[in-house]
Structures are given as C-alpha cells and as structure tokens.
Short mmCIF file of C-alpha atoms and ligand atoms in Angstrom, two decimals:
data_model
loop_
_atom_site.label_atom_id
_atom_site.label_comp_id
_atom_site.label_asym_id
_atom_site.label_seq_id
_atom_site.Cartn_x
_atom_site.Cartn_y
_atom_site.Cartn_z
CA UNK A 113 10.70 31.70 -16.20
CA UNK A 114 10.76 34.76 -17.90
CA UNK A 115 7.97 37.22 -18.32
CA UNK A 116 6.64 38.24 -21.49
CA UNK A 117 7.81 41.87 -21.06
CA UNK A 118 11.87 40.46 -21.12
CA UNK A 119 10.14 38.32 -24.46
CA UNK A 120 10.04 39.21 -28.21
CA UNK A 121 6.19 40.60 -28.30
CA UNK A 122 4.24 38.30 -30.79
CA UNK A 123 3.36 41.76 -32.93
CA UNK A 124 5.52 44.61 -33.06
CA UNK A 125 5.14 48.35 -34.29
CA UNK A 126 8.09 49.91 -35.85
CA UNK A 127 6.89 52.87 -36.93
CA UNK A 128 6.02 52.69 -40.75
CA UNK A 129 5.58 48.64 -40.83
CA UNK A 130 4.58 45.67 -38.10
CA UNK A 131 6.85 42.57 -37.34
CA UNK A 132 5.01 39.21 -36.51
CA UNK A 133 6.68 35.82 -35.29
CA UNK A 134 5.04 33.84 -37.92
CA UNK A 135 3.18 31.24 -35.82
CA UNK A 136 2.54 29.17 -39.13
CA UNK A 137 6.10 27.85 -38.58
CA UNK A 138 6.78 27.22 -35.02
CA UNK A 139 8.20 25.62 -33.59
CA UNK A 140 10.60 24.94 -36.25
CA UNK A 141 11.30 27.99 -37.17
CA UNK A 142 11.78 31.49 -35.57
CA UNK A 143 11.02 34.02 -38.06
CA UNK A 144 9.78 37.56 -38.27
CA UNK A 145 7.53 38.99 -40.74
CA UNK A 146 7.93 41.90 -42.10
CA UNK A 147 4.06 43.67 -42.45
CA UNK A 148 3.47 47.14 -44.19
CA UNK A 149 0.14 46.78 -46.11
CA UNK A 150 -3.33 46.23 -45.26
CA UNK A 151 -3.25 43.26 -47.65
CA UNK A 152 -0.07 42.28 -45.66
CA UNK A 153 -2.33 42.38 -42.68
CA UNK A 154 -5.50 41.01 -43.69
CA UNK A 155 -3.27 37.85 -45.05
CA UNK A 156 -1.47 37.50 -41.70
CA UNK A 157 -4.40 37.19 -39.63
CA UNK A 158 -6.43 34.98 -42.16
CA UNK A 159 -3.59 32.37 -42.21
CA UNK A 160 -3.01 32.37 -38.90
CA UNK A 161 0.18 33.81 -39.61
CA UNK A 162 -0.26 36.08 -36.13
CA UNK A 163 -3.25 34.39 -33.92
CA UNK A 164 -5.35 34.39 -30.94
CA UNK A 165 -8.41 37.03 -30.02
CA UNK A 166 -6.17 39.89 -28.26
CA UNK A 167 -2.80 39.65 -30.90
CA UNK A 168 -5.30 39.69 -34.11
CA UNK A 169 -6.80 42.84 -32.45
CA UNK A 170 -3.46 44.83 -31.91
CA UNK A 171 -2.35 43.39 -35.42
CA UNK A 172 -5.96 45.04 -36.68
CA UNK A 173 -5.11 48.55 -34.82
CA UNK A 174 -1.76 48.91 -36.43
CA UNK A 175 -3.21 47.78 -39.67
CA UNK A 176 -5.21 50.44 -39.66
CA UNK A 177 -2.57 52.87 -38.84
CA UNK A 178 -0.80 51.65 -41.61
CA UNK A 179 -3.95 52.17 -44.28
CA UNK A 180 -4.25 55.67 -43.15
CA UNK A 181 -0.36 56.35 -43.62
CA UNK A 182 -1.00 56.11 -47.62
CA UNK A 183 -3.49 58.98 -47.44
CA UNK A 184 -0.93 61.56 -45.59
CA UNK A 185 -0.53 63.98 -48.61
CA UNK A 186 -4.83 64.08 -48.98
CA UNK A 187 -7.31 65.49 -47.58
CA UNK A 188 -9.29 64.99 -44.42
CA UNK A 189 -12.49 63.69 -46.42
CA UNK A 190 -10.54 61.18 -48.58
CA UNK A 191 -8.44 59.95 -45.46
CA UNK A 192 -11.63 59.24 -43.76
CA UNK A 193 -12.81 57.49 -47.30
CA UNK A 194 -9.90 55.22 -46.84
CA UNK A 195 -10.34 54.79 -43.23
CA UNK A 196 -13.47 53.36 -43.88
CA UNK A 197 -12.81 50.41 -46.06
CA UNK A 198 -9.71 49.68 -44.55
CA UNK A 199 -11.46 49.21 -41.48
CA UNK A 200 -14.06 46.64 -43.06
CA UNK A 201 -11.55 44.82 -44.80
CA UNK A 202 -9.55 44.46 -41.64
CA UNK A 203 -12.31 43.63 -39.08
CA UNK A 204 -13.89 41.00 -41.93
CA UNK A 205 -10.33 39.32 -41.76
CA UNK A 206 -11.70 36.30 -39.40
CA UNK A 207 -15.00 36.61 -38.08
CA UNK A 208 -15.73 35.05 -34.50
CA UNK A 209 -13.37 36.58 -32.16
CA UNK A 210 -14.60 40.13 -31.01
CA UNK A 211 -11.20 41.84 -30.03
CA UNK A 212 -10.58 42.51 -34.18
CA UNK A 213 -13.57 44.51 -34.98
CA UNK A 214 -13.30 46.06 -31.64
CA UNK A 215 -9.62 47.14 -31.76
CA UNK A 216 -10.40 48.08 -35.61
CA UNK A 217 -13.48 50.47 -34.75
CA UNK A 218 -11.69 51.69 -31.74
CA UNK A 219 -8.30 52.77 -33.38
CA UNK A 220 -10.57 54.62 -36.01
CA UNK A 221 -12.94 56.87 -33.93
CA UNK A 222 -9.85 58.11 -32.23
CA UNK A 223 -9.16 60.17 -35.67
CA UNK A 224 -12.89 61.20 -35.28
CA UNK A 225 -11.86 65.04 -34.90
CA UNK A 226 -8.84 65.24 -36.17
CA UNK A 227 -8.30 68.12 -38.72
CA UNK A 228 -5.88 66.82 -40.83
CA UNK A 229 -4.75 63.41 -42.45
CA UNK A 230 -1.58 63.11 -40.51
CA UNK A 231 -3.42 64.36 -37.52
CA UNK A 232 -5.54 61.25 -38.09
CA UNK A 233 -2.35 59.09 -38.60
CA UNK A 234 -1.07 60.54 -35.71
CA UNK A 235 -4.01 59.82 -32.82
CA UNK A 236 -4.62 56.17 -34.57
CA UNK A 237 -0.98 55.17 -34.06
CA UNK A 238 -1.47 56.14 -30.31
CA UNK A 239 -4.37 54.62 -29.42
CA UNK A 240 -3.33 51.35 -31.10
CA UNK A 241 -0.07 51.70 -28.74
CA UNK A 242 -2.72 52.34 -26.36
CA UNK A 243 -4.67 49.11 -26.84
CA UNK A 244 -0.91 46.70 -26.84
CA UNK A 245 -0.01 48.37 -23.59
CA UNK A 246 -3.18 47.96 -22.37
CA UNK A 247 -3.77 44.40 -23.29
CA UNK A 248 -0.43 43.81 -21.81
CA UNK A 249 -1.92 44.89 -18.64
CA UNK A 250 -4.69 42.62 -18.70
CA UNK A 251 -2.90 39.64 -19.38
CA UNK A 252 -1.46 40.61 -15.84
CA UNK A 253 -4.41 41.34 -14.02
CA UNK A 254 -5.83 37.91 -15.36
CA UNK A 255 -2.44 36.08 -14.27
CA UNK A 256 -2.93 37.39 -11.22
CA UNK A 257 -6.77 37.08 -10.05
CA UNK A 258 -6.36 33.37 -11.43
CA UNK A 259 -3.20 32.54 -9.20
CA UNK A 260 -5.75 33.71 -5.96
CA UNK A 261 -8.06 31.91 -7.96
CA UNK A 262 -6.24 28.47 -8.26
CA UNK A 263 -4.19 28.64 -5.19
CA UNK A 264 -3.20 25.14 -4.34
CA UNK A 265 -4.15 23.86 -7.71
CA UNK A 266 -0.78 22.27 -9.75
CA UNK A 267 -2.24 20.06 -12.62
CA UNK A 268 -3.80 22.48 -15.17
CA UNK A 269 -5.06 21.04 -18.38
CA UNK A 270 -5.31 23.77 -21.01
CA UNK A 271 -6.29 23.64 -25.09
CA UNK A 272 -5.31 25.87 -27.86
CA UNK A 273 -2.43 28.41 -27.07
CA UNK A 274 -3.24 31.09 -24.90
CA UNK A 275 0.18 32.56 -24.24
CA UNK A 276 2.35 35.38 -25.25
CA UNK A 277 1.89 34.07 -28.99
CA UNK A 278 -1.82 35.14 -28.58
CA UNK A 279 -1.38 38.51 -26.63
CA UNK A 280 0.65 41.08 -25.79
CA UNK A 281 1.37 40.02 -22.37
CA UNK A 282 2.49 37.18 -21.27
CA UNK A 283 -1.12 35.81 -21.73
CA UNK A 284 -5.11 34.72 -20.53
CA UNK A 285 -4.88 31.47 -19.55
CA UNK A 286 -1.26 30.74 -20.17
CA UNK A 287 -0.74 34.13 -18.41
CA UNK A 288 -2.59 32.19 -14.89
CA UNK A 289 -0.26 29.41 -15.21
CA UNK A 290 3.27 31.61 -15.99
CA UNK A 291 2.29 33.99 -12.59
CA UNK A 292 2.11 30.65 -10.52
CA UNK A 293 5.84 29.86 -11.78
CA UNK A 294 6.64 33.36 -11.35
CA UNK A 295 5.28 33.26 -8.08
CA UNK A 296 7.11 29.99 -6.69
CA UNK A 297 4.18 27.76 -7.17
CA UNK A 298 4.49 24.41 -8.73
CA UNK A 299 2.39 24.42 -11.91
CA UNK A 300 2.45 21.54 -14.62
CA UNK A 301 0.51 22.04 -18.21
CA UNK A 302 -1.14 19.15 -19.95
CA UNK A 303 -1.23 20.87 -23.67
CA UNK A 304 -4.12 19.47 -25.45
CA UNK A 305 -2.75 19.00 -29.84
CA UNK A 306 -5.26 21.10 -30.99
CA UNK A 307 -6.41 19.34 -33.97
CA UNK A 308 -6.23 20.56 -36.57
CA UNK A 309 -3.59 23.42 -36.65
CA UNK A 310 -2.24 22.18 -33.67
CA UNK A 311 -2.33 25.31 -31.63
CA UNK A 312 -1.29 22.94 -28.34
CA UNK A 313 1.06 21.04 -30.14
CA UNK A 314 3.38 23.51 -31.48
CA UNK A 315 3.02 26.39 -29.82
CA UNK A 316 1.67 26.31 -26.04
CA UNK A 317 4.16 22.72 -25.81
CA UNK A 318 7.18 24.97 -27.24
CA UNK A 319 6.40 27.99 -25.46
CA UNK A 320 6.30 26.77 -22.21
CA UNK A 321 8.58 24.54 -22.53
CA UNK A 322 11.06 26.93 -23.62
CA UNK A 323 9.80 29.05 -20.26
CA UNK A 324 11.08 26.07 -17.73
CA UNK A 325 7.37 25.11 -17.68
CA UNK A 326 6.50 21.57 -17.01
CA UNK A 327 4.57 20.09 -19.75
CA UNK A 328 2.93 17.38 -22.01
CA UNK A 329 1.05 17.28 -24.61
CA UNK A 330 -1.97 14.83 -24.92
CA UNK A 331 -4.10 14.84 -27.64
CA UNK A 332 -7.52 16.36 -28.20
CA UNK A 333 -9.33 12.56 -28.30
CA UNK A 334 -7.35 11.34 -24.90
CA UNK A 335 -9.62 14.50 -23.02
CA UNK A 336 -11.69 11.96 -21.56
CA UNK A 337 -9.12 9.48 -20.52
CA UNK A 338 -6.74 12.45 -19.08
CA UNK A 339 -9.48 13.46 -16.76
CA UNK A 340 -10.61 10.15 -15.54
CA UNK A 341 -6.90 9.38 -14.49
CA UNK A 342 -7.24 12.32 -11.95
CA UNK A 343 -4.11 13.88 -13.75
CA UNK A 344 -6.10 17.17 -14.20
CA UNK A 345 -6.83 19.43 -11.21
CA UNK A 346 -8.44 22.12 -12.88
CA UNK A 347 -9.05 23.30 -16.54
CA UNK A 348 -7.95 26.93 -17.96
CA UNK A 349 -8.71 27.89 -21.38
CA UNK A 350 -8.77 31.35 -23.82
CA UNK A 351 -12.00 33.07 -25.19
CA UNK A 352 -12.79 34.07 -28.38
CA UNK A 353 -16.30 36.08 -27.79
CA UNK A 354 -18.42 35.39 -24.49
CA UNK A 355 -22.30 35.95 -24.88
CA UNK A 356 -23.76 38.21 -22.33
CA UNK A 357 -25.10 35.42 -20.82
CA UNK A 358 -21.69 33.37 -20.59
CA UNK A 359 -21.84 31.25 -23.54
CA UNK A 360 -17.91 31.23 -24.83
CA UNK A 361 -16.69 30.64 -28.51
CA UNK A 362 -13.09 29.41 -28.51
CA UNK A 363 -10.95 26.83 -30.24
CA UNK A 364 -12.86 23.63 -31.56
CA UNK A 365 -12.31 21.28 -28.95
CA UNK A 366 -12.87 23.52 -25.84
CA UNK A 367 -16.22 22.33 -25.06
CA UNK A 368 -15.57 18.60 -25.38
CA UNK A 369 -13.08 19.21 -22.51
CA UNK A 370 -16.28 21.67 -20.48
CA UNK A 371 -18.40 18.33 -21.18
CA UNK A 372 -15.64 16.08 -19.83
CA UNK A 373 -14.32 18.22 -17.50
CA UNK A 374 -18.20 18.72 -15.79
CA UNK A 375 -18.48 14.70 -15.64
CA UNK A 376 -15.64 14.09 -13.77
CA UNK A 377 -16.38 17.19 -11.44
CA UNK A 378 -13.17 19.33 -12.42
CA UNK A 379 -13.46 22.90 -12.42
CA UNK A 380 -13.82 24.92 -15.78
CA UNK A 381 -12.51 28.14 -15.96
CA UNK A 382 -12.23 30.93 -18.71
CA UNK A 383 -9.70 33.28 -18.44
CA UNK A 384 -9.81 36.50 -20.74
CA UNK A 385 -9.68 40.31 -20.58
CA UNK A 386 -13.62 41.98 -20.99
CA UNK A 387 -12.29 42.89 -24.37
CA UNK A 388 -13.83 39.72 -25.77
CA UNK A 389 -17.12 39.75 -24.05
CA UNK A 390 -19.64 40.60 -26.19
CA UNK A 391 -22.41 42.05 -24.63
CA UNK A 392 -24.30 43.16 -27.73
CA UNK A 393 -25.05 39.29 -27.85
CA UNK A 394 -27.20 37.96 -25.53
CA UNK A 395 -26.55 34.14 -26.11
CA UNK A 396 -23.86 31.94 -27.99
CA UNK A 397 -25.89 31.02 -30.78
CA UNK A 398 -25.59 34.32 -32.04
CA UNK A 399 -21.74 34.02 -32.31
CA UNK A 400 -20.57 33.58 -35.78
CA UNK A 401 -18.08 30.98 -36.37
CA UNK A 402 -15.47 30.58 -38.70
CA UNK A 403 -15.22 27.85 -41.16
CA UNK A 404 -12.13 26.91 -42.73
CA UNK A 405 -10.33 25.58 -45.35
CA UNK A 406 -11.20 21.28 -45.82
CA UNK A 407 -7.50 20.97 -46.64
CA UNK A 408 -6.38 22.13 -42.81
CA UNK A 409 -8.54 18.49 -41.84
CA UNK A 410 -7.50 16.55 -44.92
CA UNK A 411 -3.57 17.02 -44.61
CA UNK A 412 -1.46 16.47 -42.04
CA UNK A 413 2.10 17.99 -42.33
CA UNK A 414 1.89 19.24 -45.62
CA UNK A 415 0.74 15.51 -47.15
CA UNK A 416 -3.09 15.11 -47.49
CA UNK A 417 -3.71 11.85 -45.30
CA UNK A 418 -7.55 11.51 -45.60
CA UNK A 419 -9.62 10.43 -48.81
CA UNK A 420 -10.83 12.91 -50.86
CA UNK A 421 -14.44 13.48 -48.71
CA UNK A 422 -16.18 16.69 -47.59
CA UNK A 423 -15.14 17.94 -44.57
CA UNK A 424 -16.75 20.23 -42.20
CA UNK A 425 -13.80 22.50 -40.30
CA UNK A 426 -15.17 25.18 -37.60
CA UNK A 427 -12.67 26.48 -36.21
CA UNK A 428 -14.42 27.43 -33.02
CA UNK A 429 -17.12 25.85 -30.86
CA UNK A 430 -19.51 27.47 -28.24
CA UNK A 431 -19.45 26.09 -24.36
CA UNK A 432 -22.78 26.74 -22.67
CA UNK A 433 -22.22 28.82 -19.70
CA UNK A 434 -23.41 26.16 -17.46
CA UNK A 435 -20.80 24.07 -17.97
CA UNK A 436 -18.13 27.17 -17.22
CA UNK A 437 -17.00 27.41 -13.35
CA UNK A 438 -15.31 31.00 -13.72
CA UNK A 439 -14.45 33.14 -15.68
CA UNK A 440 -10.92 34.82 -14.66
CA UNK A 441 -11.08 38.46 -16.28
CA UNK A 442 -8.88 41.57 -15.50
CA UNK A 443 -11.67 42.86 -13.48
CA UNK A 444 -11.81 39.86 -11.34
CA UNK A 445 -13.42 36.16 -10.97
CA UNK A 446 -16.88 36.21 -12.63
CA UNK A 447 -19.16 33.63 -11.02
CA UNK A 448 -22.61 32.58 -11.82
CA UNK A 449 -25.30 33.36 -12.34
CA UNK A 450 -23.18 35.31 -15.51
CA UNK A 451 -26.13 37.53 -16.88
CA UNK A 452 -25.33 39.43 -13.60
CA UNK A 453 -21.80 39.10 -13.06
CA UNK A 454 -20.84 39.95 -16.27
CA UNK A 455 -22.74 42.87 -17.10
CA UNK A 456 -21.64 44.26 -13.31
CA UNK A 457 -17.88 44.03 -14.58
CA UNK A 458 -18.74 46.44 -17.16
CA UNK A 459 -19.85 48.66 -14.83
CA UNK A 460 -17.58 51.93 -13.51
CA UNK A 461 -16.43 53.18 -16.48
CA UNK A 462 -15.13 50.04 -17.76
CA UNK A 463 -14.02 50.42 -21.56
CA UNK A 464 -15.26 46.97 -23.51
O1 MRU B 1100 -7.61 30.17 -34.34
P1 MRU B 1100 -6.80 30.75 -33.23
O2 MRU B 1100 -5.51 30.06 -33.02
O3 MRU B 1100 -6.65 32.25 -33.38
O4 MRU B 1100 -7.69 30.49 -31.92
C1 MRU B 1100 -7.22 31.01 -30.72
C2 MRU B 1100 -8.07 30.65 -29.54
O5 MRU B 1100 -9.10 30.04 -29.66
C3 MRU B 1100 -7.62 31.19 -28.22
O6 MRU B 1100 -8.01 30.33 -27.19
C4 MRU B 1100 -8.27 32.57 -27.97
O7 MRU B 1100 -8.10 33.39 -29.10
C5 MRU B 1100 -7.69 33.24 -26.78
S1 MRU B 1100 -6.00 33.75 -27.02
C6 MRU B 1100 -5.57 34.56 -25.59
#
C-alpha cells in the first residue's frame, strides 16, 4: 500500500499548463492530459475528464492561474476584467459540488491588492499551490480521525470513487480505508458500479486494487441484498456539498445505500474536508444538482442499449441528515444534532 504522496497526483501544475490522468479512460488506459486553456479546463471538468469535489476545485484554482497568465503584458484593470469572467466560466463548469466555486473565488481574491498583472499571476499561482497542499492535508486528517473512528470495523461498503482520483491526497473516504491498510488493519472494500459512469466500477475497483486493497465490486441495485447478507460493517462515502443542517449531495445512488444502510442498522458515515460544507445553505433542498447528458443512461460502453425514451440523469442525490451517523471531517467526527456540530467546526479560525 502506497500513499498517495509516492502516487502520480490526479492534477498536476507545471508551471505554464496542468496535467490530468484522464479518468474518462480508466482503467484501460493511463493517460495524461495536457491542460493550458480555460476552455481546456472548463472541458475537463464538464466531462469528467478530472472528477470528484476537492480535484475539480484545485483543477478550478490553476485554471484560473492559467486565464490570468494571458493578461501578463496588460494592465492591472484589464487583468482583473479577465479575472472576472474566467472565474464565472470556471466555477459554472458543474454546478453542485461547492469546492469549485470556492477554490475559484478563493484563488482570485488573493490577487485582490496586487499592483501589477504578473503580481496577480504571481499570488494566484500560490494560493492555488496553497489549496493542493492543503487539501492533501485534509485527506490525512480525515484518514486518520476515521481509522479512530472505525477501529475494529473491516467490511466497508463505499459508492462512487473517493480516492486519490478525486483529491489531492490519498482521499475522503477512500483516504479512511487506505490509513487502516497503512496502519496494519485489515480493511476490505465492497465498490458499489456507480451507474451510470461507473465511478465504482472503474476507478475505486482499479485503484484499490492496484493499492493491495481487498475488493469487489457489487452493483448499485444489489445495495439491499449486500447489506442484508451482513457482508457490510459500516458504510463510508464522499460529499459533494453538506447543508448546514447535514443534508449531503453526492453521487446518485448514495442515499439509496443511507436508506438501506439505516434499515439494516449499519452505520452511515460521510467523510470530507469542511471545504464542501456549505453553510450559506441551511437545508439540502437548496443544493443545486446537476443534470446530465440522456446519452450517459442510454449507452452502455459506447453502444446505446436502451430505446430511444426520455431519460432523467441527476448526477447527484441529497441524503437527509437523519439518516447520516457521522460525518468524518479534518476537524474531527461530527455527530448529531449537525446544526450544532457543524457550525462549531467552523469555529477558531477555521477557513471554509
Ligand atoms: O461526478 P463525480 O464523479 O465528480 O462525483 C464525485 C462524487 O460524488 C464524490 O463522492 C465526491 O465528489 C467526493 S470525492 C472526494
């Protein structure tokens, strides 16, 4: 088991340009993209090309880095023109997970008093270094608090891919389950597919796997039949945006296995850094969720298998706080009731 600092990072900065793993073709194929345009980005992140909440948000930061490089022979007024609608177009790139906007708006008001364009390029590339290393951090913190956390627990069943695909650390909830094996503790996956980009399927299956990880894959319809066989001890997933009240968008699917998981008794945990809490949102129905192409439902490997009907793809689904156990955050376990645990983490100086 190797830890995601020894690892290829899923988004790279080189400088003048950004280098993805395309995700769109694991785990086939390993390639790198090559990224140095704002279109570049804004593509990436729409097709899924680079994914999950915390990666899309250091993809935004360098994006914007990258929009502000073409102003470096202007002025300070048209750099800031620039910055502007780069920043919209990046942020509006997918809309429900919080990390973009907020990595987007915080990489620009770091050039807020800067006196000169490359003084603006300058500050904008450092705080977006600033926001990789310290997402990297997280992603430890969270591995850690959710190894105390699930001490003695081995059977985890987890959806979507949470890993070092998604972040750049070695992970949220993927990041609980890799300090177990780091740690000597026996730890098995059961990878939920992921319908129907099959997040579970081809990447959380290939990267642990390829990490000396126990695991297999079920798919998103055998939820209830996994947990009623007692094969799942506990259940760890990601987070897109949490309400300030608890409610959690992340991948469709997630709260068919809260729903399942609460019959059967098995504890539902959330693990993700208090980058993607929300707390200008009191409630999950104010979380906006993506809808996406009918063709990602109708096909299946390139080859449209369904008839020609409507189809109705969110991408993202909100569990009710009620049904969440904990949520495992780099500031610590958050327990219920959430509309006082969670605005308490934020507490101290805490940066959101
Ligand atoms: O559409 P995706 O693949 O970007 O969705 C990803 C998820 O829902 C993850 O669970 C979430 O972003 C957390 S990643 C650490």
């Amino acid at each position: 088991m190797t830890e995601a600092s020894k690892l290829r990072l899923s988004v790279e900065w080189f400088g003048d340009h950004i280098e993805v793993i395309d995700q769109t073709l694991l785990p086939g194929r390993e390639e790198l993209r090559r990224i140095d345009t704002v279109e570049g980005v804004v593509d990436a992140i729409r097709r899924l090309v680079v994914r999950g909440a915390p990666a899309i948000g250091v993809c935004g930061a360098f994006g914007v880095v990258l929009g502000l490089q073409g102003t470096r022979l202007g002025t300070v007024c048209s750099a800031r023109e620039t910055l502007e609608s780069v920043a919209v177009r990046i942020a509006a790139a997918r809309p429900t997970a919080v990390d973009l906007p907020r990595a987007v708006q915080r990489t620009a008001a770091a050039t807020a008093d800067a006196d000169s364009a490359e003084e603006m390029i300058e500050r904008a590339e450092q705080e977006a270094l600033a926001i990789q290393a310290e997402g990297r951090e997280s992603c430890r913190l969270i591995g850690e608090y959710g190894r105390r956390e699930l001490a003695g627990v081995t059977r985890i069943l987890t959806h979507c891919n949470t890993g070092r695909l998604a972040t750049s650390g070695w992970g949220t909830a993927l990041g609980v389950v890799y300090a177990k094996a780091a740690a000597g503790e026996p730890v098995e996956v059961l990878a939920s597919e992921t319908r129907p980009l099959l997040q579970g399927a081809r990447l959380t299956a290939w990267e642990l796997s390829s990490a000396g990880i126990p695991v297999t894959l079920v798919t998103d319809s055998m939820s209830g039949a996994v947990m009623a066989s007692g094969r799942v001890e506990a259940v760890v997933v990601g987070c897109d945006r949490v309400a300030r009240n608890g409610d959690t968008a992340n991948k469709i699917g997630t709260y068919t296995h809260a729903v399942v998981a609460h019959a059967h008794a098995i504890p539902f945990y959330v693990a993700g850094p208090l980058t993607t809490f929300d707390l200008d949102i009191s409630s999950g129905n104010e979380i906006v969720i993506e809808e996406r192409p009918a063709s990602e439902v109708l096909c299946y490997g390139g080859r449209q298998v369904a008839a020609s009907v409507p189809v109705w793809n969110p991408a993202f689904d909100v569990t009710p706080a009620d049904l969440i156990t904990a949520f495992i955050t780099d500031r610590g376990v958050l327990r219920p009731p959430y509309a006082e645990s969670i605005p308490r983490a934020f507490e101290n100086g805490v940066r959101p």
